[in-house]
């Protein structure tokens, strides 16, 4: 055993320092992972490890990280995990280890109060609502007493309040070192602390933004570190694709037009009729959205009728931008923000030519240098995208600039024990791989129920059929259920179907509390669920992971169908075409691994401790009838499989210890 592994054993081993500490017990799986992480850090190696639910993977990487004496970065995918690391795990470990390591969290620019923009909005006094000025005054008071300026610490203003847009800066609107408030800038203070820290905690968005800037030769957002630990690593490829690609939305154009008027009047009022410029841009943006027609997601091709109709409006928009460019070049030196506007304008002029003929003639050529050009039209919005096929090459190049340790971990990475597909997506083909099973006793604690007769998940009648199958379970379990859907459309359809069944059922001694995504914030839904008597939460993607409900309050998790990516997704279609041309297996290398990771995340909401019990329901018979379904089953923990409705009800009865099965069977009429 190396010295690094020995140090870990002295803390996490069966006779280690943490034995007997409150809330801690020896876990063989955790110890195995910690030794592997210590070895990777000491040897500057790459390690890819799947650690099942209950392994205790945060301690398994935090202990060797703290003991290593190296400057390391930890990146997470969710705010919940960041909070857990910073406010619970790290303080406790540092106390137990009597260590003095400096720990720092760094967030993106828009998470910190910007003195310049806050004061500018208060000074100019242009508010859409009466209460906005009062809210900004509260933010000013917070900024005056705060050392960090972190908006999440301002309890008076909700973190999702629109007023924060007036009190923060973005990359486009930050004046940088030219700002008069640069000396007291909260962002710069945070970055200075990050450079001094031994352990830096960030999220995947900030990490990928930093990696993307490095590829462009721009100064780094993050300090140099000796190693990285990427938790929730299953999220990294998709996040990286967002940052290594480029996009532009109608909203960005509208914000540019509004800023043009405001900045023009403030810094060069005598130079032009700024309102006319603003109106001209806004008119051409409206024409562009109108030409885009109905909501859709399509690979860009001028040969397509929808896109052909958009080309004149797109060309008009670009003509206006080109006319404005010459004028702004002359005026940019008259003010700091005019200079920023010019930079934003030049970025748009660089972005759009890829979408104009003669560069593209057909859909096949929408794939240019491994980039997919596509369009997303929503009810009121519009966005253009240049998206990389995958991020593996970019991640490998950005992370592999010099020797350092790289640890990637998550509870959901493998397909039936195989980490090869995710290693390929992360550019980690040479990394050491390790799969560590959950220590939970799924044979005793849980069952997986796949109902018979739910029908084709892609048919309109599916929501109604699914509701008929799960309603008896919800009623019998007195709610306490998560229903995880693969789309917002299904959230709505299933909720309506369940309400119909509830209305036609006999009155129970309790009333289901329906918590439906879109009706309230995620935080409010989770709080209501924790406190509810018979809650049922119906949600989509954001509830499949990063949500912990331990104990009896959640004992039923229902998944509508296997979470494959939509087949009409333009990027996926492009990947399929590329894979076919190369003779590759895109389903096995891309679609199946992605579905396996998502399914494991959803299933992982059910059993969160050694004492949890519950029923997982997957209303998609493909999981037992198709060969790929069996691979997905092997990717899940060891849930015993049942197919009978009565077996499912019986398991819920035994976990609750009551005997009202017959009454409920009569009430619903479905179990017969």
PDB file of C-alpha atoms in Angstrom, residues 11 33 92 173 181 215 228 303 333 422 492 563-564 590 595 609 615 620 657:
ATOM      1  CA  UNK A  11      -8.980   7.826   8.165  1.00  0.00           C
ATOM      2  CA  UNK A  33     -13.169   3.943  -4.028  1.00  0.00           C
ATOM      3  CA  UNK A  92     -17.099  18.196   9.212  1.00  0.00           C
ATOM      4  CA  UNK A 173     -22.092  43.589 -20.185  1.00  0.00           C
ATOM      5  CA  UNK A 181     -15.875  49.765  -9.455  1.00  0.00           C
ATOM      6  CA  UNK A 215      -9.476  26.641 -26.401  1.00  0.00           C
ATOM      7  CA  UNK A 228      -9.716  17.749 -10.862  1.00  0.00           C
ATOM      8  CA  UNK A 303     -33.777  23.879 -49.169  1.00  0.00           C
ATOM      9  CA  UNK A 333     -14.452  55.231 -28.359  1.00  0.00           C
ATOM     10  CA  UNK A 422     -19.127   6.993 -21.259  1.00  0.00           C
ATOM     11  CA  UNK A 492     -49.789  17.611 -18.151  1.00  0.00           C
ATOM     12  CA  UNK A 563     -35.803   7.855 -21.234  1.00  0.00           C
ATOM     13  CA  UNK A 564     -34.405   7.721 -24.751  1.00  0.00           C
ATOM     14  CA  UNK A 590     -24.779   6.881 -27.599  1.00  0.00           C
ATOM     15  CA  UNK A 595     -30.949   6.123 -21.507  1.00  0.00           C
ATOM     16  CA  UNK A 609     -30.725   4.894   2.909  1.00  0.00           C
ATOM     17  CA  UNK A 615     -41.674   0.258  -5.156  1.00  0.00           C
ATOM     18  CA  UNK A 620     -42.752   0.610 -20.443  1.00  0.00           C
ATOM     19  CA  UNK A 657     -47.867  -3.022   7.506  1.00  0.00           C
TER      20      UNK A 657
END
